[in-house]
PDB file of C-alpha atoms in Angstrom:
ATOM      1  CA  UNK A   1      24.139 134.920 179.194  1.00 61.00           C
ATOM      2  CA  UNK A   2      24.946 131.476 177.443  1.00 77.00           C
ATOM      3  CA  UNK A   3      25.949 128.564 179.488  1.00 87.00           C
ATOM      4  CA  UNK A   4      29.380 129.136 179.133  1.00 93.00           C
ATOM      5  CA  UNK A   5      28.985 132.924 180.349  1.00 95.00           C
ATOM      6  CA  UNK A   6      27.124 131.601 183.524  1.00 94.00           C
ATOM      7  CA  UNK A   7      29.938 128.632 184.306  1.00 95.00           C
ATOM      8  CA  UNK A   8      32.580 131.356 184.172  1.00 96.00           C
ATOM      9  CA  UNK A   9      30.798 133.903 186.395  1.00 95.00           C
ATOM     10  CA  UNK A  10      30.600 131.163 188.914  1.00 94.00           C
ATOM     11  CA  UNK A  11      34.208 130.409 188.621  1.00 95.00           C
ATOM     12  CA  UNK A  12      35.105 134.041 189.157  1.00 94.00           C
ATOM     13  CA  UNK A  13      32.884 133.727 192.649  1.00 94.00           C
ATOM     14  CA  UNK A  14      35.387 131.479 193.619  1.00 94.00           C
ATOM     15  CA  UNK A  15      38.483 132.872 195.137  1.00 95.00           C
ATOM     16  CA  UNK A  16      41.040 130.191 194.148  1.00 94.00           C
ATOM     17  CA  UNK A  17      39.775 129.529 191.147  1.00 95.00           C
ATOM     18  CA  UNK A  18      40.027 133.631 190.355  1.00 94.00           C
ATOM     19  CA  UNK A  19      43.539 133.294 191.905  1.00 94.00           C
ATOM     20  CA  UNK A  20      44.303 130.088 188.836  1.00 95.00           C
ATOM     21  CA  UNK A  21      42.738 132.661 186.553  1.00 96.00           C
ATOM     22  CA  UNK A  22      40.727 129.761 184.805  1.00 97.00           C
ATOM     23  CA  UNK A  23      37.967 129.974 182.022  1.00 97.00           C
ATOM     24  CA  UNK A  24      35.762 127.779 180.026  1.00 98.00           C
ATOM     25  CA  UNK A  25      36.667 128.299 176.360  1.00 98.00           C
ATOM     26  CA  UNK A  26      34.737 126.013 174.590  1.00 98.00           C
ATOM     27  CA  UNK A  27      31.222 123.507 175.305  1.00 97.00           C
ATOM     28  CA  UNK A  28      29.993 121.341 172.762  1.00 96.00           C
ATOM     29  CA  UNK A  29      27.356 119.029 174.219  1.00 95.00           C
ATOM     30  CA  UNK A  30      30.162 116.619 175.317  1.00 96.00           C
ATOM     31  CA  UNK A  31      33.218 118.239 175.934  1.00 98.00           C
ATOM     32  CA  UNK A  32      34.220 121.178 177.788  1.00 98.00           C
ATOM     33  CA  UNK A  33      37.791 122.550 177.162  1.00 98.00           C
ATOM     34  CA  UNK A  34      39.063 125.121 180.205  1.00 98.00           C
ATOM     35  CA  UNK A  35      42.044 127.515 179.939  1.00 98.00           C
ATOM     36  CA  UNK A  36      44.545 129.023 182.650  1.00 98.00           C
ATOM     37  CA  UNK A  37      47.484 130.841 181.998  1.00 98.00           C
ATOM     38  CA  UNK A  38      51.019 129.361 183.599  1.00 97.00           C
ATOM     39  CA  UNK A  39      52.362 132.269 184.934  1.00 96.00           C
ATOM     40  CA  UNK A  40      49.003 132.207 187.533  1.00 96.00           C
ATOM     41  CA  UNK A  41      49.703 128.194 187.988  1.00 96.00           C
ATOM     42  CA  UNK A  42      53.657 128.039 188.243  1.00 95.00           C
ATOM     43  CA  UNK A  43      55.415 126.042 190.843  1.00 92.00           C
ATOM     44  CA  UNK A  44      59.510 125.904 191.882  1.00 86.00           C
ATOM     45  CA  UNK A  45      60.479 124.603 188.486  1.00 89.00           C
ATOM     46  CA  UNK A  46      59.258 126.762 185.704  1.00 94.00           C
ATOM     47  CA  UNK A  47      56.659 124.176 185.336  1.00 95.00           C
ATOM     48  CA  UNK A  48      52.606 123.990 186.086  1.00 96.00           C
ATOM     49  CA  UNK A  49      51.890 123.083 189.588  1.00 94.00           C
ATOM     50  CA  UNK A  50      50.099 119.881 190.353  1.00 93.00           C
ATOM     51  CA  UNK A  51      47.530 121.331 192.354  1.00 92.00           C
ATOM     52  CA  UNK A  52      46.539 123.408 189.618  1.00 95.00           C
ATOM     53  CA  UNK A  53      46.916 120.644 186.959  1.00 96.00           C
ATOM     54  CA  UNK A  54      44.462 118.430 189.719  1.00 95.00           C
ATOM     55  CA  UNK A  55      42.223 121.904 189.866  1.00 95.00           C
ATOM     56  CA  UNK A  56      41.120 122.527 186.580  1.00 96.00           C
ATOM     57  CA  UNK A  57      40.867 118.672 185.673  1.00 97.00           C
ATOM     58  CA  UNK A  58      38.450 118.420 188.498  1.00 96.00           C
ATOM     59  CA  UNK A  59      36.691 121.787 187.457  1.00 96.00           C
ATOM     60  CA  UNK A  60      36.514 120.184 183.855  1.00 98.00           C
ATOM     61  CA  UNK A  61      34.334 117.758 185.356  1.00 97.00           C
ATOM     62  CA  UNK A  62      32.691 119.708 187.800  1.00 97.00           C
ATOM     63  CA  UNK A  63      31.594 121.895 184.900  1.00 97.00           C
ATOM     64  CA  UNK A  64      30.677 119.425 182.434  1.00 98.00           C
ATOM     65  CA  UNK A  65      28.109 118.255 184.583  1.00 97.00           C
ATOM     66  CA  UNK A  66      27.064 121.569 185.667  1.00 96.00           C
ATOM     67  CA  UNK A  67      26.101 122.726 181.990  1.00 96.00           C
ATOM     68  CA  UNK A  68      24.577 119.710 181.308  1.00 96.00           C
ATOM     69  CA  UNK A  69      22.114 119.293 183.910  1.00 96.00           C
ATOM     70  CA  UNK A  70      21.870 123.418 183.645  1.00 94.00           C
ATOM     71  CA  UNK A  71      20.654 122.643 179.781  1.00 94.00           C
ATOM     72  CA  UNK A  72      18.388 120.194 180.827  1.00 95.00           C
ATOM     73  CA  UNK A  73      16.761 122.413 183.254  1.00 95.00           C
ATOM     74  CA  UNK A  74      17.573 120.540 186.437  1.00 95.00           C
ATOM     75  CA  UNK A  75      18.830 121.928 189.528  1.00 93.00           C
ATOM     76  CA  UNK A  76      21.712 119.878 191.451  1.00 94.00           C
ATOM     77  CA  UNK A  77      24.628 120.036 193.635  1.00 93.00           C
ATOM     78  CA  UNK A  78      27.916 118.683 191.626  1.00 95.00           C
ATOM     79  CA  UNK A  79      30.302 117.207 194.286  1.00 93.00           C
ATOM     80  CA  UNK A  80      33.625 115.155 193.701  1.00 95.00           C
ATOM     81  CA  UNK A  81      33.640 112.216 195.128  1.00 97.00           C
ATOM     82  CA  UNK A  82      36.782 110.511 194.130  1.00 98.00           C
ATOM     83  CA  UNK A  83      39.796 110.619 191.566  1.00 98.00           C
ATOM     84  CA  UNK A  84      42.450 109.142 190.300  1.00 98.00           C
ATOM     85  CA  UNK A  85      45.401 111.138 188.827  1.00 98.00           C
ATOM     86  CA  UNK A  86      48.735 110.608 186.797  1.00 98.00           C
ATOM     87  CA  UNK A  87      50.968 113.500 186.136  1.00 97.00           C
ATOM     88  CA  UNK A  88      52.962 112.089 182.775  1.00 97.00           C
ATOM     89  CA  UNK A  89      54.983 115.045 181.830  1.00 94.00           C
ATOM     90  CA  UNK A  90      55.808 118.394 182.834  1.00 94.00           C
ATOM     91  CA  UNK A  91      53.752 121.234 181.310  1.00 96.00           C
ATOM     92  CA  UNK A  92      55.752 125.037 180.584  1.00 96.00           C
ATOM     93  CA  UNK A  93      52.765 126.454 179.077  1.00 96.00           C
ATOM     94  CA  UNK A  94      49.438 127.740 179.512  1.00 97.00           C
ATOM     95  CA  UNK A  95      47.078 124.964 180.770  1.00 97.00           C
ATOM     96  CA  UNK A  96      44.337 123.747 178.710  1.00 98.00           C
ATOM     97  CA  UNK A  97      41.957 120.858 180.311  1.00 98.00           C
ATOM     98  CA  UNK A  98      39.205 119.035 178.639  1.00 98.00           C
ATOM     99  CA  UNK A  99      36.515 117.236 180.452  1.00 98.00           C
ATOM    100  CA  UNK A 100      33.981 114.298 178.781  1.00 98.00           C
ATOM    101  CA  UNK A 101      31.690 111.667 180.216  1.00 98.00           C
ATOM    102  CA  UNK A 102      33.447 107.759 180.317  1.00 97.00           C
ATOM    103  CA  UNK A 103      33.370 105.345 177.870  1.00 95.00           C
ATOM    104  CA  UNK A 104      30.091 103.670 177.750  1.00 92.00           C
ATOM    105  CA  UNK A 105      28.173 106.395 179.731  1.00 92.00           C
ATOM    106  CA  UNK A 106      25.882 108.256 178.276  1.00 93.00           C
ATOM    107  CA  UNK A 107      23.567 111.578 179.031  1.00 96.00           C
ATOM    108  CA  UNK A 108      20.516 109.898 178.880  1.00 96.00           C
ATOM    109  CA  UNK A 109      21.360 107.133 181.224  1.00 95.00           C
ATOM    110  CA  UNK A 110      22.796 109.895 183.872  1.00 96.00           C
ATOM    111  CA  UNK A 111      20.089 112.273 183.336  1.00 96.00           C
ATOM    112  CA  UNK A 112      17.205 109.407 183.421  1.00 97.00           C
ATOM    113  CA  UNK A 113      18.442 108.231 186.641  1.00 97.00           C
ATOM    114  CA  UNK A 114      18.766 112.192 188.565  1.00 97.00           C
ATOM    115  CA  UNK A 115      15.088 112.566 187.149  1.00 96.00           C
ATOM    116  CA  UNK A 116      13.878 109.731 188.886  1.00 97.00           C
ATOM    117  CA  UNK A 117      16.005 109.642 192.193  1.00 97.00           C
ATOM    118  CA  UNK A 118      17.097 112.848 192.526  1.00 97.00           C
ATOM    119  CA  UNK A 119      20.535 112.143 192.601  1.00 97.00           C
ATOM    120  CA  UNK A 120      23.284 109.820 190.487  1.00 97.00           C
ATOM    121  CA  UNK A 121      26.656 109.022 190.378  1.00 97.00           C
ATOM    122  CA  UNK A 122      28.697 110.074 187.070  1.00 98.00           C
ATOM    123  CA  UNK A 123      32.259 108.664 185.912  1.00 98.00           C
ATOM    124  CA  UNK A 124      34.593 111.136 183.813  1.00 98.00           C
ATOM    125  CA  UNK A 125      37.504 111.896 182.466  1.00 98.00           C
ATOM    126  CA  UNK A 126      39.727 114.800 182.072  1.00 98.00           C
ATOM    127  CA  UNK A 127      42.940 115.762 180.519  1.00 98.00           C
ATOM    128  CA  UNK A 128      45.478 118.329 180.330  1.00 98.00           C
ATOM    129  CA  UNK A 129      47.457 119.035 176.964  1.00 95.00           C
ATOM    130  CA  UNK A 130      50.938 119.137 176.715  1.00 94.00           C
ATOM    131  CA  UNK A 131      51.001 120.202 172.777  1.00 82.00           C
ATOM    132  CA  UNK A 132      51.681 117.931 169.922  1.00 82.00           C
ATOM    133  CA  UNK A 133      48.690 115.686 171.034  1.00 85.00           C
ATOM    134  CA  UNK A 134      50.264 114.702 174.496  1.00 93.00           C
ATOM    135  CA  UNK A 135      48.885 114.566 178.001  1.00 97.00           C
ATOM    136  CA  UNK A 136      50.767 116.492 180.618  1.00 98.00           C
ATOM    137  CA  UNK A 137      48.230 114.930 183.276  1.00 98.00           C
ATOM    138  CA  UNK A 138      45.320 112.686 183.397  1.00 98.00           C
ATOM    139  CA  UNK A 139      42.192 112.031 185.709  1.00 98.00           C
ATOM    140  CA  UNK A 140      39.246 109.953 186.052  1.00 98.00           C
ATOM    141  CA  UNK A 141      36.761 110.667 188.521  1.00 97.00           C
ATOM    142  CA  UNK A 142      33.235 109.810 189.979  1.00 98.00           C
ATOM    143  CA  UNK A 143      31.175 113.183 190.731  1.00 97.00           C
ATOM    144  CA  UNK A 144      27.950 112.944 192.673  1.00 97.00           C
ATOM    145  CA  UNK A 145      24.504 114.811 191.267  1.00 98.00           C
ATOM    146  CA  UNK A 146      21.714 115.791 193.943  1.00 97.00           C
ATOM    147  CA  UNK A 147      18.910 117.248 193.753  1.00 96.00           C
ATOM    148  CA  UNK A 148      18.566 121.002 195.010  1.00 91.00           C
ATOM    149  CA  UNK A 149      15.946 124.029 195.276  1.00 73.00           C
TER     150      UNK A 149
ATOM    151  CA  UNK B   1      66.281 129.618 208.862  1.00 61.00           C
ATOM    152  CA  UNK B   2      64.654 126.258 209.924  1.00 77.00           C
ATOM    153  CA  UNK B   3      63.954 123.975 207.821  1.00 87.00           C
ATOM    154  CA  UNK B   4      60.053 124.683 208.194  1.00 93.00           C
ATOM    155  CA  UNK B   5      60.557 128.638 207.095  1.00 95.00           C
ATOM    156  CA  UNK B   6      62.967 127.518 204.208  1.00 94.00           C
ATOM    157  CA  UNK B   7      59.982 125.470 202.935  1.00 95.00           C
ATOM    158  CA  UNK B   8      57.268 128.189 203.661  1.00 96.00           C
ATOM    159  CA  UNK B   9      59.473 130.115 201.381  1.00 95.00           C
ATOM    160  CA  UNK B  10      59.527 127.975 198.855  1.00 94.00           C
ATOM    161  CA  UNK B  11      55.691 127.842 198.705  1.00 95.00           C
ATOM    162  CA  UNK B  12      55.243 132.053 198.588  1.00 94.00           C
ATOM    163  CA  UNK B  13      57.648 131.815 195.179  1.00 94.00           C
ATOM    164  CA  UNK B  14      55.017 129.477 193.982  1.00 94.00           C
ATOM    165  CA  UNK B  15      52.070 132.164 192.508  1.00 95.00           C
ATOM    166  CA  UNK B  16      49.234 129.178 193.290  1.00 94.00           C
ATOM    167  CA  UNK B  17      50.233 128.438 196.512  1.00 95.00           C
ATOM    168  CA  UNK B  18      50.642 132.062 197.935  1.00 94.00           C
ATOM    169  CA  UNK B  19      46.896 132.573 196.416  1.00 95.00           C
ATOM    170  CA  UNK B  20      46.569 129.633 198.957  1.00 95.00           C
ATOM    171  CA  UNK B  21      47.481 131.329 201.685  1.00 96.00           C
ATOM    172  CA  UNK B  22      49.078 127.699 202.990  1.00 97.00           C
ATOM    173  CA  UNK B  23      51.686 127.335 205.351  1.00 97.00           C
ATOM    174  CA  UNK B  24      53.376 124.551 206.868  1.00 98.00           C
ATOM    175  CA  UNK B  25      52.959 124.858 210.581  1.00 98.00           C
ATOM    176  CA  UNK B  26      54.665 121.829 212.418  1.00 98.00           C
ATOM    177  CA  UNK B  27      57.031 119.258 211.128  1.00 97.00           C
ATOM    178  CA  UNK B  28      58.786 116.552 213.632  1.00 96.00           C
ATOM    179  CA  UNK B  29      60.716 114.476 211.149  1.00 95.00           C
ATOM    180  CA  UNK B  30      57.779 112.174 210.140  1.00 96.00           C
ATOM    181  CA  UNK B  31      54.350 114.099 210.296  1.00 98.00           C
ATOM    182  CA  UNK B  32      54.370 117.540 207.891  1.00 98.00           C
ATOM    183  CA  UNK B  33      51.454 119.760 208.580  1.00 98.00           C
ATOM    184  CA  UNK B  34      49.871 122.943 206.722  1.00 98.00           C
ATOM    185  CA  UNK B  35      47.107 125.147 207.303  1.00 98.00           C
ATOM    186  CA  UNK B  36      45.322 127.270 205.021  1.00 98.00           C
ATOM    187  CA  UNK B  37      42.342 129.662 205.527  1.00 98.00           C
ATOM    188  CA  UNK B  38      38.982 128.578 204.068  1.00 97.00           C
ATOM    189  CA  UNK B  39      38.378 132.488 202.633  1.00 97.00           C
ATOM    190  CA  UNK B  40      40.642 132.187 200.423  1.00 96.00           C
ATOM    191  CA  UNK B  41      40.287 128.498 199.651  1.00 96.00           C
ATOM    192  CA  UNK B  42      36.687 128.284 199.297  1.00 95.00           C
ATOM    193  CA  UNK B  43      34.137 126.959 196.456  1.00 92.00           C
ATOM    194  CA  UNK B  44      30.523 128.007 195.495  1.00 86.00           C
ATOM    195  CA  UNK B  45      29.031 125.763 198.657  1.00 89.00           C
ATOM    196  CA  UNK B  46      31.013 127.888 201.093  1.00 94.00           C
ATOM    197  CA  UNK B  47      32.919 124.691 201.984  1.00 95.00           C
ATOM    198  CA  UNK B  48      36.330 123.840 200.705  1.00 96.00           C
ATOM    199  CA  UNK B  49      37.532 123.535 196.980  1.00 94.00           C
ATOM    200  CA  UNK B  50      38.091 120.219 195.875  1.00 93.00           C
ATOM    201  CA  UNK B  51      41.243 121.498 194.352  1.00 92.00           C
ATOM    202  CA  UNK B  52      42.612 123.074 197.658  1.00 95.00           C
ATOM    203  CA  UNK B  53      42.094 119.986 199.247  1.00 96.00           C
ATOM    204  CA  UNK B  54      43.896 117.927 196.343  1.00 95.00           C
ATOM    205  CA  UNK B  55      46.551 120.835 196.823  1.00 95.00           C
ATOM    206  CA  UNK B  56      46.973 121.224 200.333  1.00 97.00           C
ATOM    207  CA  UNK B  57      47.135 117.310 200.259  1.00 97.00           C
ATOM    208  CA  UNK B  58      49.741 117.420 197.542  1.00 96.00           C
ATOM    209  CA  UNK B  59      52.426 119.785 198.831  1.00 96.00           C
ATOM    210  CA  UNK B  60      52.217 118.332 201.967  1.00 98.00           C
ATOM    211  CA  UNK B  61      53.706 115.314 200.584  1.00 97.00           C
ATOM    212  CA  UNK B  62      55.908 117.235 198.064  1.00 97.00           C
ATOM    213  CA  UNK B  63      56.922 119.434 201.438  1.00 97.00           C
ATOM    214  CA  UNK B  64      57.671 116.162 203.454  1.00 98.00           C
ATOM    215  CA  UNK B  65      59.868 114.739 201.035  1.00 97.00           C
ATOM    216  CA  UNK B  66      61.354 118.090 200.352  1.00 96.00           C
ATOM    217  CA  UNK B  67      62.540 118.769 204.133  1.00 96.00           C
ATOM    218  CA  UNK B  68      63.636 115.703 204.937  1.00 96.00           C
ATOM    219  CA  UNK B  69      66.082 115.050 201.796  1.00 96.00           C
ATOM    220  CA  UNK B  70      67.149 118.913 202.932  1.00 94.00           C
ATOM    221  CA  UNK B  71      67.895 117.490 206.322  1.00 94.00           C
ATOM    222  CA  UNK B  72      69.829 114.437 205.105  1.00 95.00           C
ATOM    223  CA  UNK B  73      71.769 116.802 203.127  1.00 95.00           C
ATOM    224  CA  UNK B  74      70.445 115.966 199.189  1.00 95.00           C
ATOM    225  CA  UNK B  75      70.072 117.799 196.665  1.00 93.00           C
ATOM    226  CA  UNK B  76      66.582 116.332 194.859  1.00 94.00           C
ATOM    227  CA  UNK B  77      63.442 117.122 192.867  1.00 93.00           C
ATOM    228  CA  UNK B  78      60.365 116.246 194.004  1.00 95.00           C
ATOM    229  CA  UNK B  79      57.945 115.633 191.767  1.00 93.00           C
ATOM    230  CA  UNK B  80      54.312 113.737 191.754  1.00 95.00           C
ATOM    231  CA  UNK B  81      53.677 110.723 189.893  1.00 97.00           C
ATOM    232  CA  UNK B  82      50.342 109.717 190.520  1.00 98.00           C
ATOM    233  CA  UNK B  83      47.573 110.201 193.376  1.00 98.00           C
ATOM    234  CA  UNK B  84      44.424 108.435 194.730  1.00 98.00           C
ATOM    235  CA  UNK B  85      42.315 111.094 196.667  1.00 98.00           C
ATOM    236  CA  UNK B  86      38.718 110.363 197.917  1.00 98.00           C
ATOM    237  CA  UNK B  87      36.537 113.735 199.086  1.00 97.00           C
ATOM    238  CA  UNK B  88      34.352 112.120 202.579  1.00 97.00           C
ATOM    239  CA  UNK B  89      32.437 115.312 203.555  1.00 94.00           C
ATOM    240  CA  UNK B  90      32.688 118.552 203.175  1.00 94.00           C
ATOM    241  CA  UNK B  91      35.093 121.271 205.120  1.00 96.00           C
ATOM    242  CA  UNK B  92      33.442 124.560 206.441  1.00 96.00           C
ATOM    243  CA  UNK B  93      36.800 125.473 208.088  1.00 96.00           C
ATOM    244  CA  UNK B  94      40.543 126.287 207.731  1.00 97.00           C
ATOM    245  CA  UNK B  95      42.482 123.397 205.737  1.00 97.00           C
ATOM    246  CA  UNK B  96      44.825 121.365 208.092  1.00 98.00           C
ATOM    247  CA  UNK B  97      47.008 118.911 205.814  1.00 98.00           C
ATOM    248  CA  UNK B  98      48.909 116.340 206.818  1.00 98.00           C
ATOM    249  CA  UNK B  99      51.447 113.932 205.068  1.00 98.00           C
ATOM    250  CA  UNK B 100      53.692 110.736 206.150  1.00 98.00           C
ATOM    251  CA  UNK B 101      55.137 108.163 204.719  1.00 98.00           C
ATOM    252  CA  UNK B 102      52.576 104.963 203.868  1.00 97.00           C
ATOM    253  CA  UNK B 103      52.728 102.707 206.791  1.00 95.00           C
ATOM    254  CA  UNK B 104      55.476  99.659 205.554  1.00 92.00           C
ATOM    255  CA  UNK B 105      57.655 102.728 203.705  1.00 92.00           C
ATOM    256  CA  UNK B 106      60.625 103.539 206.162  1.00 93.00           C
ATOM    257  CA  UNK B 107      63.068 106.930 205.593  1.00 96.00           C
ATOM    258  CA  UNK B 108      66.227 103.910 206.293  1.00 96.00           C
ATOM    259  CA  UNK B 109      64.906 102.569 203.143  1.00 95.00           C
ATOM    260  CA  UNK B 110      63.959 105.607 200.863  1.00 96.00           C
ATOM    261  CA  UNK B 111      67.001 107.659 201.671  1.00 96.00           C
ATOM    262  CA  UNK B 112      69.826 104.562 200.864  1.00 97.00           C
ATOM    263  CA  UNK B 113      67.830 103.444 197.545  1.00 97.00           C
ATOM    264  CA  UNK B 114      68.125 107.139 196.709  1.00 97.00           C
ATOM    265  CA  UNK B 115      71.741 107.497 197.776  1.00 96.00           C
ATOM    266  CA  UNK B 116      72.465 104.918 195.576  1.00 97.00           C
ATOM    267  CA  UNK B 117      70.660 105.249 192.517  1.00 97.00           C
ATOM    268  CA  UNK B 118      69.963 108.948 192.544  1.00 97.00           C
ATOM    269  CA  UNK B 119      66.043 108.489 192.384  1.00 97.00           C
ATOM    270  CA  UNK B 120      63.659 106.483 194.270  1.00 97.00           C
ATOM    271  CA  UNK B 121      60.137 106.424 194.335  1.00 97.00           C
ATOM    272  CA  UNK B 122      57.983 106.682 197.158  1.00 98.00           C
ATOM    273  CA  UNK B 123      54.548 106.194 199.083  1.00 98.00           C
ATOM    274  CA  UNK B 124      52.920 108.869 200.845  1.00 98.00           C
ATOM    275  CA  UNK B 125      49.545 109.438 202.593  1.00 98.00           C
ATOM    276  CA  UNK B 126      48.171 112.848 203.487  1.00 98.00           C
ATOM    277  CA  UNK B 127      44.464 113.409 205.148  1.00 98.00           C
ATOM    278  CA  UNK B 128      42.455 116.674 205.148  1.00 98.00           C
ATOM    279  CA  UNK B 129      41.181 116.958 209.313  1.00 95.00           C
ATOM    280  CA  UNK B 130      37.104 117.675 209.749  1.00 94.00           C
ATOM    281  CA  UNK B 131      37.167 118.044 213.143  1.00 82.00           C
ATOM    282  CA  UNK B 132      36.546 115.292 215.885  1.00 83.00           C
ATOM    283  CA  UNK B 133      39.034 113.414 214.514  1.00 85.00           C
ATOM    284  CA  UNK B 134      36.637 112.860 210.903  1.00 93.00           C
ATOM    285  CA  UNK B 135      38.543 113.068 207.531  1.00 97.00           C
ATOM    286  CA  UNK B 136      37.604 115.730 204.958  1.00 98.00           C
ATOM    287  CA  UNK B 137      39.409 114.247 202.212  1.00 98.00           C
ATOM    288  CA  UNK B 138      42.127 111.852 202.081  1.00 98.00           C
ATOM    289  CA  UNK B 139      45.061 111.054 199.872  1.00 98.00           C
ATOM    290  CA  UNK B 140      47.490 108.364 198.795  1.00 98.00           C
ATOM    291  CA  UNK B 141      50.063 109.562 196.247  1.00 97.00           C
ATOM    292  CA  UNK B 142      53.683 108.138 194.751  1.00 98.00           C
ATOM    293  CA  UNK B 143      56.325 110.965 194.548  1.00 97.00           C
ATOM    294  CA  UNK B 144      59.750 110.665 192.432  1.00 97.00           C
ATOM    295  CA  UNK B 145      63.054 111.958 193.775  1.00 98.00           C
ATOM    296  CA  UNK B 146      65.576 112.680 190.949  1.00 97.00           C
ATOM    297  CA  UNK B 147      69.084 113.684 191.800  1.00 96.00           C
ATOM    298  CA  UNK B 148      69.690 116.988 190.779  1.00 92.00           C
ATOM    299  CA  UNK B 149      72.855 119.947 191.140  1.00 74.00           C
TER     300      UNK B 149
END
């Protein structure tokens, strides 16, 4: 399976992240773009739920550092440590979230640092669409990498 | 129906929120509190999702605000603005949410600004429990109420 095949089977293991109905879609290297469909990810106005928006921003970045340190051959626990979050506008469509590193970190500064001490800290950001090049909802967060196996 | 049921209806029309399983279980006009069973709220470390415990965290402020503009008799949208959540230590058990008002944030206060402006913005805390008293994961989020019918 490729990367992106292994990501989702994890997501589908799971259960409320089978209940948002989320996938990975695409994985460059640097960004990794996630999909859900509204209708799974509603709430009492037509519109996408914030817990869902909050979800699949933090899976962005729970995955983007999964696949990296999974292509690098390294085995780690990803945990969330903290976020911050701003809902901008309201999103009536399917939910698309992209996840990246920060500004001014880089992979071989995060993946140095796990290879010597077994565990780092990582800063990123995530995003969810709202068509026409506009955020519905933004977050930045600090995940922690540790060492496991 | 009490006000409490009215709301736990509200959440089973909401598709992500009935995958939840979450249900508000106690409310005495300042302290909202849910409950939601790990099984279906858990991740790939058998311990909680991060975004069940942004969730849980979330619509217990959403569902404080909610009940007690329903109580003072006005008709609102509540919607989130922004949130601040920080994950302490992992949750191997059923989700208990809770959400007040941010200590120096009075109802008095709230419900007059929005009486006479038809919106207000407001503070809100909400904490994840981890037993003994700990915190799993806690929250600090601004909500806007918007006039609406």
């Amino acid at each position: 399976m490729s990367s992106i095949d292994t990501l989702n089977a994890q997501f589908r293991q799971m259960p409320p992240v089978l209940a948002m109905a989320l996938n990975a879609i695409a994985w460059d290297g640097d960004v990794l773009r996630l999909q859900a469909p509204l209708a799974a990810n509603v709430n009492d106005k037509g519109s996408a739920f914030g817990g869902s928006l909050a979800g699949a921003m933090t899976l962005a970045g729970w995955g983007l550092l999964t696949l990296k340190l999974a292509e690098a051959g390294l085995a780690a626990e990803v945990y969330v440590a903290d976020s911050q979050l701003r809902y901008l506008v309201p999103l009536k469509a399917d939910l698309v979230a992209e996840a990246r590193l920060e500004a001014g970190t880089d992979w071989d500064g995060v993946l140095r640092t796990f290879r010597d001490r077994g565990r780092a800290r990582v800063s990123v950001i995530a995003r969810v669409e709202a068509g026409n090049g506009a955020t519905a909802a933004e977050l930045g967060g600090r995940f922690a990498l540790i060492r496991s196996g």
